[in-house]
Coordinates of C-alpha atoms and ligand atoms in Angstrom, one line a residue:
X24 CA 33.4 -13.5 16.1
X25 CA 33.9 -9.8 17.5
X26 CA 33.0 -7.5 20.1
X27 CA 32.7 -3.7 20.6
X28 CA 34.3 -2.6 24.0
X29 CA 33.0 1.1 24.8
X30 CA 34.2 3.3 27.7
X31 CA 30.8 5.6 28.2
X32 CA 30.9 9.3 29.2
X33 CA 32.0 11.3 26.3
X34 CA 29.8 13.8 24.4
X35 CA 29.6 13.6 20.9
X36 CA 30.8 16.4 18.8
X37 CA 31.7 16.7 15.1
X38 CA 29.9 15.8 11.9
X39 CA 29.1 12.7 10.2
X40 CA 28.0 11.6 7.4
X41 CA 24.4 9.4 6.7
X42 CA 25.3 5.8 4.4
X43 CA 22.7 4.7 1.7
X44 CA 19.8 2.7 3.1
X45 CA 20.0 -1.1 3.2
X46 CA 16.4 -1.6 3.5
X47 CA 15.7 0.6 0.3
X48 CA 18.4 -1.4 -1.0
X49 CA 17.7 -4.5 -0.9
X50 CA 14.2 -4.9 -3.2
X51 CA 16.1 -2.3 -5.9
X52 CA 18.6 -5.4 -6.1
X53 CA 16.3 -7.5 -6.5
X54 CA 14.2 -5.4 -9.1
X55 CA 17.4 -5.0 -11.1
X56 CA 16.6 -8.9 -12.1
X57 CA 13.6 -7.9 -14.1
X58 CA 16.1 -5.4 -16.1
X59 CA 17.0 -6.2 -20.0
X60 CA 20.7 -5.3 -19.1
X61 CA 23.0 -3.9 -16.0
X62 CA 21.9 -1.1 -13.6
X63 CA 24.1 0.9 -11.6
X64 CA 23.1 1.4 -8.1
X65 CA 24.6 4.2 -6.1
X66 CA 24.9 4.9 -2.4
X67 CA 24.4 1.4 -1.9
X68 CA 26.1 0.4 1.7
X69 CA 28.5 -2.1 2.5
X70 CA 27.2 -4.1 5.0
X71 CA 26.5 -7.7 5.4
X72 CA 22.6 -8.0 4.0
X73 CA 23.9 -6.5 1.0
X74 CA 26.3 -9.3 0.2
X75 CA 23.6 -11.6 1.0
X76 CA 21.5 -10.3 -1.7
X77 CA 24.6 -9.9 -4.1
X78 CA 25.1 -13.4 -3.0
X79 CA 21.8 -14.6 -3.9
X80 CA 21.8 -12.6 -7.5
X81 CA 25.1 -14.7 -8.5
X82 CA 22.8 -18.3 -7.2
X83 CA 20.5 -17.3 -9.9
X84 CA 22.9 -16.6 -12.3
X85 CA 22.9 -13.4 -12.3
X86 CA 26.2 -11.0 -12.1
X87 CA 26.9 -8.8 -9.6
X88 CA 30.2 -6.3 -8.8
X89 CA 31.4 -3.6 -6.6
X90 CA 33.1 -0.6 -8.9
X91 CA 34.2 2.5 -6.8
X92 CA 30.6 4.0 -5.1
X93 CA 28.8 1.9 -7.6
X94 CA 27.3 -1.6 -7.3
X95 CA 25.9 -3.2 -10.9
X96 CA 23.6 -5.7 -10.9
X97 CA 23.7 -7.7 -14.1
X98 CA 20.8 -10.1 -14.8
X99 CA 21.9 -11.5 -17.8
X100 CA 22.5 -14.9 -16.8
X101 CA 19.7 -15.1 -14.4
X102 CA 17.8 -18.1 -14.5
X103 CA 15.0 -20.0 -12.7
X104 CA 17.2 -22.0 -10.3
X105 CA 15.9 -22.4 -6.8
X106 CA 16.8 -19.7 -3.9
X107 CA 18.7 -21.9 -1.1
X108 CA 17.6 -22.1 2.7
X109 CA 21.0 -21.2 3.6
X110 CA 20.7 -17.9 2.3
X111 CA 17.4 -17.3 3.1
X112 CA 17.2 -18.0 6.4
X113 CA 20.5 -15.7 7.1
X114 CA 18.1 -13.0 5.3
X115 CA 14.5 -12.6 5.2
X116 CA 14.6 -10.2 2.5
X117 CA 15.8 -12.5 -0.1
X118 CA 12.5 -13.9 -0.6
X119 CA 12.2 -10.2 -2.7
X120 CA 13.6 -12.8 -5.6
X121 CA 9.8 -14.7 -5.8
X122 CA 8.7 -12.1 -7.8
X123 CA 11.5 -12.0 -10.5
X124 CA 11.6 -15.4 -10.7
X125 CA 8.1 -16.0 -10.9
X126 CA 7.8 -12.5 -13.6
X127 CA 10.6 -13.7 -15.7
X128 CA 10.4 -17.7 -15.6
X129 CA 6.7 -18.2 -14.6
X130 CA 8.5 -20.4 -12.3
X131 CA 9.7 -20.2 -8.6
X132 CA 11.6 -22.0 -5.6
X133 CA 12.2 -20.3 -2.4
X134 CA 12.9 -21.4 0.2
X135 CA 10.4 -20.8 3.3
X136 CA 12.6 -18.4 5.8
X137 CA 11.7 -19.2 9.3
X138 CA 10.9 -16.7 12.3
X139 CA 13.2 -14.8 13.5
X140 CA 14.3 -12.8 16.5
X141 CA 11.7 -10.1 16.5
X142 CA 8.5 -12.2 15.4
X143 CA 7.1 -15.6 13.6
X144 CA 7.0 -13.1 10.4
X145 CA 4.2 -15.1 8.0
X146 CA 4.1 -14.4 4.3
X147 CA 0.7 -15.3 3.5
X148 CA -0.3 -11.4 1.8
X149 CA 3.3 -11.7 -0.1
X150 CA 1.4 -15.1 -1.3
X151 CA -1.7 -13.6 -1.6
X152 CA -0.9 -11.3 -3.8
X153 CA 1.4 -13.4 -6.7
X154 CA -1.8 -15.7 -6.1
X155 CA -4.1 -13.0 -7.1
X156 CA -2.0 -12.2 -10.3
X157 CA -2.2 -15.8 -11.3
X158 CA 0.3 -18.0 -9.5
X159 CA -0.4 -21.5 -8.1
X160 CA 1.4 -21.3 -4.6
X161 CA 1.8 -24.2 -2.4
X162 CA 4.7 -25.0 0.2
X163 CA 6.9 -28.5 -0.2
X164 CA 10.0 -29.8 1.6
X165 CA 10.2 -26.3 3.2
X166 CA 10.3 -24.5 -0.2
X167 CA 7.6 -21.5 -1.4
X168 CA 6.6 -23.3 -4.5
X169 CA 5.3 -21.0 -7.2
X170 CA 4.0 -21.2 -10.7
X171 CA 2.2 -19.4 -13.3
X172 CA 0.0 -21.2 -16.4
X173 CA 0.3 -17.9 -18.4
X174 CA 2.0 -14.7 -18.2
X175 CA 1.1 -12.9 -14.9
X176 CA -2.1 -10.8 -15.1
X177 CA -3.2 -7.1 -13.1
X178 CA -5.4 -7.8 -10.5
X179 CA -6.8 -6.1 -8.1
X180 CA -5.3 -6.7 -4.3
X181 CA -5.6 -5.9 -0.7
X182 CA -3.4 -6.6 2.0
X183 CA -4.4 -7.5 5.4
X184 CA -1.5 -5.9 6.7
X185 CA 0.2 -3.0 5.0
X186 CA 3.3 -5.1 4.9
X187 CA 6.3 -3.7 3.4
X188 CA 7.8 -7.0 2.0
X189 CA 4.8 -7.9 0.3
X190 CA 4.6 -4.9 -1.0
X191 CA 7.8 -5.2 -2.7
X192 CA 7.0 -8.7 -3.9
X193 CA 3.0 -7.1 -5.5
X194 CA 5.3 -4.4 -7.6
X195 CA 8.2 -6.6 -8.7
X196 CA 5.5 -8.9 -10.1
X197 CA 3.0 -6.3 -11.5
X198 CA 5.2 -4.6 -13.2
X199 CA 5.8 -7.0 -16.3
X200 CA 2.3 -8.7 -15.7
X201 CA -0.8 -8.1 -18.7
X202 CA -3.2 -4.8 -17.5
X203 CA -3.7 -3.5 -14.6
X204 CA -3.2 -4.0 -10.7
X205 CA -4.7 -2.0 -8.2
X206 CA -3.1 -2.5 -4.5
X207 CA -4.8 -1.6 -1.6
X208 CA -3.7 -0.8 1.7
X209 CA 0.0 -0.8 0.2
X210 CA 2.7 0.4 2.8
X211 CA 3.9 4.0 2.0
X212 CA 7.1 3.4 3.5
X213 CA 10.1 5.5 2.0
X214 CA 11.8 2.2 1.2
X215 CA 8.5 1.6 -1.0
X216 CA 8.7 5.0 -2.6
X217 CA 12.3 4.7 -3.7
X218 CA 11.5 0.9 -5.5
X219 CA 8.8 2.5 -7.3
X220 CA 11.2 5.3 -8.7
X221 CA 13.6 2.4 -9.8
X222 CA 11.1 0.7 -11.3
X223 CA 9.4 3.7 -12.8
X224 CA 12.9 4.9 -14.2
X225 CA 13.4 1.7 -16.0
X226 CA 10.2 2.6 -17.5
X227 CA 7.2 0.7 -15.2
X228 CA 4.4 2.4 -15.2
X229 CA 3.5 3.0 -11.6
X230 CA 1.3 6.0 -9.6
X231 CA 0.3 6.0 -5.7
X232 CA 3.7 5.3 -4.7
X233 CA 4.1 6.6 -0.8
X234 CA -0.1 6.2 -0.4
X235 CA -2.1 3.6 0.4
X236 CA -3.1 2.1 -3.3
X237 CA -0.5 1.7 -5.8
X238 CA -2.0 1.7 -9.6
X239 CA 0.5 -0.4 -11.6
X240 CA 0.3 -0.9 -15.6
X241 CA 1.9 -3.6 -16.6
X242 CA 4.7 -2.8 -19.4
X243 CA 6.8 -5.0 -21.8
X244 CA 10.3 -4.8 -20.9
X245 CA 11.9 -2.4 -18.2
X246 CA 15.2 -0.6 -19.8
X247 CA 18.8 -0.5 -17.5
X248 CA 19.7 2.4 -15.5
X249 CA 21.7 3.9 -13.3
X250 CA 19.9 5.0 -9.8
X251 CA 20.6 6.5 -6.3
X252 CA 19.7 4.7 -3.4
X253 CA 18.1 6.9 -0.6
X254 CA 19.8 7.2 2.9
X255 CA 19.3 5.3 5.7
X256 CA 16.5 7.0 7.8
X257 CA 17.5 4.1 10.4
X258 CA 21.3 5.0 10.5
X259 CA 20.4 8.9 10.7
X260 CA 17.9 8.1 13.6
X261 CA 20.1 5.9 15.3
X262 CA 22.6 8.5 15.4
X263 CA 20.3 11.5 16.1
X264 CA 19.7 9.6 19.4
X265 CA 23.5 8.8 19.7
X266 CA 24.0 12.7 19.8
X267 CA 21.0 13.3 22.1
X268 CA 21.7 10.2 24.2
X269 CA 25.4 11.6 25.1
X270 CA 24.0 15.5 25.4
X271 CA 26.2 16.2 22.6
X272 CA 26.0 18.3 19.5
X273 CA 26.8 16.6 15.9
X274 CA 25.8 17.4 12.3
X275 CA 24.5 14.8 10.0
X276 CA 25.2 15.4 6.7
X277 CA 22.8 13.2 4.2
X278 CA 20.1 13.7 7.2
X279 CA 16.3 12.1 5.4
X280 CA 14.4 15.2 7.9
X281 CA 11.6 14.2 5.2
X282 CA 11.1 10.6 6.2
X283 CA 11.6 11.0 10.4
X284 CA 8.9 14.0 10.9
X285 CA 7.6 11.4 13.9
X286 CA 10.9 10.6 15.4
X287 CA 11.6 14.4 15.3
X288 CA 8.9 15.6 16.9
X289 CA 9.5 13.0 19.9
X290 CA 12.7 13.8 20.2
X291 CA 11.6 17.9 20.0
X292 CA 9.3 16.6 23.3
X293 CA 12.3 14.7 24.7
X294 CA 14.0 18.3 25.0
X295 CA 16.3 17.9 21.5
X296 CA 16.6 20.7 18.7
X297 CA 17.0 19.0 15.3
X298 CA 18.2 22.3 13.3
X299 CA 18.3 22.2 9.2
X300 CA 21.9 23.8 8.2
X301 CA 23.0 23.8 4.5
X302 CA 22.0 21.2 1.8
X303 CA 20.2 17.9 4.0
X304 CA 22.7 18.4 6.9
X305 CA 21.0 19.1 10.5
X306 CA 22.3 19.7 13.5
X307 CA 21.2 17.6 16.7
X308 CA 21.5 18.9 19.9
X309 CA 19.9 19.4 23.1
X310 CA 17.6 22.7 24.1
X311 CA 16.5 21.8 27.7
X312 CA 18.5 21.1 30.9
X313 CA 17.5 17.3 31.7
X314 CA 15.9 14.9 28.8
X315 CA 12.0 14.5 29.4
X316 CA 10.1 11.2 29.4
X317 CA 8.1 10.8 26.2
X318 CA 6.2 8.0 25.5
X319 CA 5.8 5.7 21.3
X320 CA 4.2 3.4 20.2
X321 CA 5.5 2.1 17.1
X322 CA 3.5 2.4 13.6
X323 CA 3.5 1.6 9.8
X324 CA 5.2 4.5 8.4
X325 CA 4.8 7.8 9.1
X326 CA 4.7 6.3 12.8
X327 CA 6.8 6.2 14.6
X328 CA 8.9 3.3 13.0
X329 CA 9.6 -0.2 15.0
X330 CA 13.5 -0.1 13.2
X331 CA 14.4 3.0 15.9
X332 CA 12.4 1.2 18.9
X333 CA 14.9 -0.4 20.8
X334 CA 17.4 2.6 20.3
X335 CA 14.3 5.3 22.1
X336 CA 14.3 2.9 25.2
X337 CA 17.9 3.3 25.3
X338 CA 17.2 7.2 25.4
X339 CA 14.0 6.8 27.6
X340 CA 16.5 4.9 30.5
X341 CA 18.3 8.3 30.2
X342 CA 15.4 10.7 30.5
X343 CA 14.1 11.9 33.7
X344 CA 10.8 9.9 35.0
X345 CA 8.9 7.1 33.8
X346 CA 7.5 6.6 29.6
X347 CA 5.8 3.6 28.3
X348 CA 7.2 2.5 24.8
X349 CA 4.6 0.3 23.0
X350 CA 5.7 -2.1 20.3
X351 CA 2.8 -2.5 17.7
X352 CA 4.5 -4.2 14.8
X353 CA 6.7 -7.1 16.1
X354 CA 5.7 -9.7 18.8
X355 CA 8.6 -10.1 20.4
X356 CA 11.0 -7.1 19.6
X357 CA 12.2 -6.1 23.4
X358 CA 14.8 -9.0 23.6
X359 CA 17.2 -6.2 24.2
X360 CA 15.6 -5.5 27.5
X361 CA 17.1 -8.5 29.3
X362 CA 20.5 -6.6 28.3
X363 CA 19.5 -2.8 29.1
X364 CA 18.7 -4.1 32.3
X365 CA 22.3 -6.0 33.1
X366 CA 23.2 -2.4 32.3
X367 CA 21.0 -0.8 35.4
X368 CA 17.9 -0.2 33.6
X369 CA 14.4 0.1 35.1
X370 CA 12.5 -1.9 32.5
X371 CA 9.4 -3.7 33.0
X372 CA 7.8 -5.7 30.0
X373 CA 3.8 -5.4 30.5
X374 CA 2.5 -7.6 27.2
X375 CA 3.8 -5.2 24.3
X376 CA 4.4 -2.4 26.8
X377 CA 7.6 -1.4 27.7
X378 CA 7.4 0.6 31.4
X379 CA 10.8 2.7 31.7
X380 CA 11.9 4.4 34.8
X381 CA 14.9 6.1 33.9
X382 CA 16.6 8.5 35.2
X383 CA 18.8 6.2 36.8
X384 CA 22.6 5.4 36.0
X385 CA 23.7 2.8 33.8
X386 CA 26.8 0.8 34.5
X387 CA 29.0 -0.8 31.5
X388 CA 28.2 -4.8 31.4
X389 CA 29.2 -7.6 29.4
X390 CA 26.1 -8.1 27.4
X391 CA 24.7 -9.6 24.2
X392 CA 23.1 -8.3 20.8
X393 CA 19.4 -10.4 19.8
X394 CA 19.1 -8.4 16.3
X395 CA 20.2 -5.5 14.2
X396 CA 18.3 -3.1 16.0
X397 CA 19.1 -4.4 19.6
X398 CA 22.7 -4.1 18.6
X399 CA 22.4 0.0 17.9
X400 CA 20.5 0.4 21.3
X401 CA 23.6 -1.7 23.4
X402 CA 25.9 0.4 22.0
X403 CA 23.6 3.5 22.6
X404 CA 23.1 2.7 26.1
X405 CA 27.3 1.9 26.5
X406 CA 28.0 5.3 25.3
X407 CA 26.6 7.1 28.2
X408 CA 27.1 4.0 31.2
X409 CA 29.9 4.0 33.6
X410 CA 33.3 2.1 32.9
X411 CA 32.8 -0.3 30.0
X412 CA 30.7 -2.5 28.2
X413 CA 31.3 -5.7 26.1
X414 CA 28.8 -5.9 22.9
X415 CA 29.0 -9.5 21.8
X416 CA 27.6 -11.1 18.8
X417 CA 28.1 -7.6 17.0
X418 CA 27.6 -9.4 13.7
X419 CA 23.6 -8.6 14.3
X420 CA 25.1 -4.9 13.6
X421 CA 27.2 -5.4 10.4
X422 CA 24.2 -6.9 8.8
X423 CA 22.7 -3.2 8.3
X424 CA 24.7 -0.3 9.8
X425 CA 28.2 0.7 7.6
X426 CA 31.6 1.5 9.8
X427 CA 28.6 2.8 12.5
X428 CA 31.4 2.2 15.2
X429 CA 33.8 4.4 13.3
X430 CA 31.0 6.8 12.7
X431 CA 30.7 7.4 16.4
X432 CA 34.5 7.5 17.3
X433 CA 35.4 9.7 14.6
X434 CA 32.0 11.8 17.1
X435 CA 34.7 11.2 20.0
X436 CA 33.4 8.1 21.3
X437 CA 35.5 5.6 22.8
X438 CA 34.5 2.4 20.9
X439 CA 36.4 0.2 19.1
X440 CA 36.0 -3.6 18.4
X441 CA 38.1 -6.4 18.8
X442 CA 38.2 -10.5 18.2
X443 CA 36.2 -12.2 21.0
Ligands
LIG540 C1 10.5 -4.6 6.8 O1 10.4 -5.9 7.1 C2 11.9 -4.2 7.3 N1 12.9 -5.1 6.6 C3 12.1 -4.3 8.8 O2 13.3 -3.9 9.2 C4 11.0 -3.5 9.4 O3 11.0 -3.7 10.8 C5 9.6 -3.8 8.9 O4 9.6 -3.7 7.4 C6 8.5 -2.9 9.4 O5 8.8 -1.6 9.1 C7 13.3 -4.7 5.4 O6 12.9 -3.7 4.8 C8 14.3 -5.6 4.7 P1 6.4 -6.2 7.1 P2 9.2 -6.8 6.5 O7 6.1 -7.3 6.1 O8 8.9 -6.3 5.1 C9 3.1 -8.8 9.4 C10 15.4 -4.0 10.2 O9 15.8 -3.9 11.4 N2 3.0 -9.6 8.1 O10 6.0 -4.8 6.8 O11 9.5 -8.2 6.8 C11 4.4 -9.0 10.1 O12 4.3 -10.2 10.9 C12 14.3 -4.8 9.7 O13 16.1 -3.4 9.3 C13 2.0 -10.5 8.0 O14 1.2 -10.7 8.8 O15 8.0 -6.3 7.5 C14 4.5 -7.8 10.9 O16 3.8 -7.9 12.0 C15 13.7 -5.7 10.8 N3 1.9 -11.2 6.8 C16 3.9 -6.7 10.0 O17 3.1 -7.4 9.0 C17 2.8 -11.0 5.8 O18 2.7 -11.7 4.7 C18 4.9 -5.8 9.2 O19 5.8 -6.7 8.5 C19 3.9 -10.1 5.9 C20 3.9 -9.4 7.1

């Protein structure tokens, strides 16, 4: 296991550069499964979920390999073999295979992920829907059991929840199903949006992408291709904080200013300048004296999104007088808390309200990351606390953010990891 050590004080100056998003990733791997050949997948990151899901592709038989800023995902050995626990429960998002499975074999065996750090996270709409399209679902030995009399069929769906996942899971399966399906309140994530241009670019036949109701006509086959994988508006928020956190002044290149209108306008609040200069780079730095208090609550896309959460309360313990940061999506997402405040924070957890009084100083601890996200907001908070801190359990952070340590040194941070 590793840590990251980080001496806190230094601005961050410089430009850097924004990697491919994981989370748009991830379902575009899995979509590659309903493919009649190899697709090419660009400005796909290297980071630990990724090699789960690669991972998982080669379990089902398919083929999977990394050539120079390209990943291929060849499904021509794929076959309806059952997705292990071991690799589920290390990553939720492999249950994305159901739907291939289930669209290409009429036949599926997942295994049930449990909860994890942030929330119990149920899949009943993902089931809901394949249900709806014509799958007999039931749950056996700890495995999602899934099977289909007949090709899948359109239907027409509505999720409880505008969840993202089963989202994903509704297109991958309607996409090669008979007619028509009509989803209702579909999430309109940007994660969504780039699966549906996959999918539509292998020829599915798909409108409403980004709104609430996606219209999808089934088609035959779906033809290979090659495709580019959106940035990561997680990374680039993460470091937009990173620069306003330290008072510093950094361009990020590959910056998605599209898909973080709701971070950017709290940040604009905050007393930070976001600045488009040439192509999608933007400059990030700060326009007022002393960083204000400015209170989220976190949202389905276009709100403010649950993935940047626990890196704003890192900001907030910074900004001059008290904000309340509400947590909307998740149950239990402020797990970093416990560590912010073994940093000096004023944090006090009211239900899912977080009560920040900051202001204050932080002081470098020896603390612990909880998740992915929690991870990012330690290493926020160490950048700007006295003397040094001690990240442990950093592999939370190479499941989704690329080199983001060497990102922020090459910024003039003084990080670096070592073995623990
Ligand atoms: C995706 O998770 C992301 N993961 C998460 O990012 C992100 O936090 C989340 O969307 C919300 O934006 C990936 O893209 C791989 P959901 P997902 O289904 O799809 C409830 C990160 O840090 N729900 O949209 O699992 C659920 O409990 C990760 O990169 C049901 O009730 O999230 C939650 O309250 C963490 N029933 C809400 O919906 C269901 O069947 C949103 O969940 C499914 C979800």
């Amino acid at each position: 296991m590793e840590k990251i050590i980080i001496k806190g004080g230094k601005e961050l100056r410089g430009s850097v550069r924004v990697s491919g998003s994981k989370n748009a990733a991830l379902p575009v791997i899995a979509a590659a499964l309903l493919a009649d050949g190899a697709c090419r997948l660009k400005n796909v990151p290297k980071v630990k979920d990724i090699q789960t899901m690669c991972q998982m592709v080669e379990v089902l038989g398919g083929g999977t390999r990394r050539e120079p800023d390209i990943l291929v995902i060849d499904p021509c050995g794929f076959s309806c073999r059952p997705a292990p626990y071991d690799l589920v429960c290390t990553m939720r998002a492999s249950v994305y295979v159901l739907a291939p499975l289930l669209s290409r074999f009429r036949k599926a065996r997942v295994a049930l992920p449990g909860g994890c750090a942030i929330g119990l996270r149920p899949l009943d709409q993902h089931l809901k829907g394949l249900e709806a399209l014509g799958a007999r679902v039931k749950m056996e030995h700890g495995y999602i059991e899934a099977e289909a009399a007949q090709v899948l069929h359109g239907a027409e769906i509505y999720l409880d929840v505008a969840s993202v996942g089963a989202t994903v899971n509704i297109l991958l399966a309607a996409v090669l199903a008979k007619g028509r399906t009509v989803l209702d309140h579909a999430a309109c994530e940007p994660e969504i949006v780039n699966l549906a241009g996959f999918l539509s670019a292998m020829g599915a036949k798909i409108q409403g992408a980004g709104t609430n109701r996606i219209l999808i006509e089934g088609v035959k086959s779906l033809a290979p291709v090659v495709f580019q994988i959106i940035p990561d508006r997680i990374e680039a928020g993460t470091l937009a904080i990173a620069a306003a956190i330290t008072r510093g002044d950094v361009l990020i290149e590959e910056f998605p200013r599209q898909h973080l209108s709701a971070l950017e306008q709290k940040l604009s609040a905050a007393g930070i300048e976001l600045q488009s200069e040439s192509g999608s780079a933007v400059r990030v730095k700060c326009k007022s004296e002393e960083l204000l208090p400015i209170d989220i609550v976190t949202l389905p896309y276009p709100g403010f999104p649950t993935d940047v959460q626990a890196q704003w309360m890192a900001l907030m313990c910074r900004a001059a007088g008290r904000s309340v940061i509400t947590e909307s999506i998740w149950e239990n997402r402020f797990m970093h808390v416990a560590e912010l405040k073994r940093m000096g924070a004023n944090i006090r957890i009211e239900g899912n309200n977080a009560l920040v009084r900051g202001g204050g100083t932080l002081s470098g601890a020896q603390v612990m990351a909880s998740d992915l996200r929690a991870s990012a907001a330690l290493i926020l908070a160490g950048l700007v606390a006295e003397g040094q801190t001690s990240i442990s359990r950093i592999y939370h952070l190479d499941r989704g953010y690329e080199k983001l340590e060497d990102k922020l040194a090459a910024l003039g941070a003084e990080i670096r990891r070592e073995p623990e």
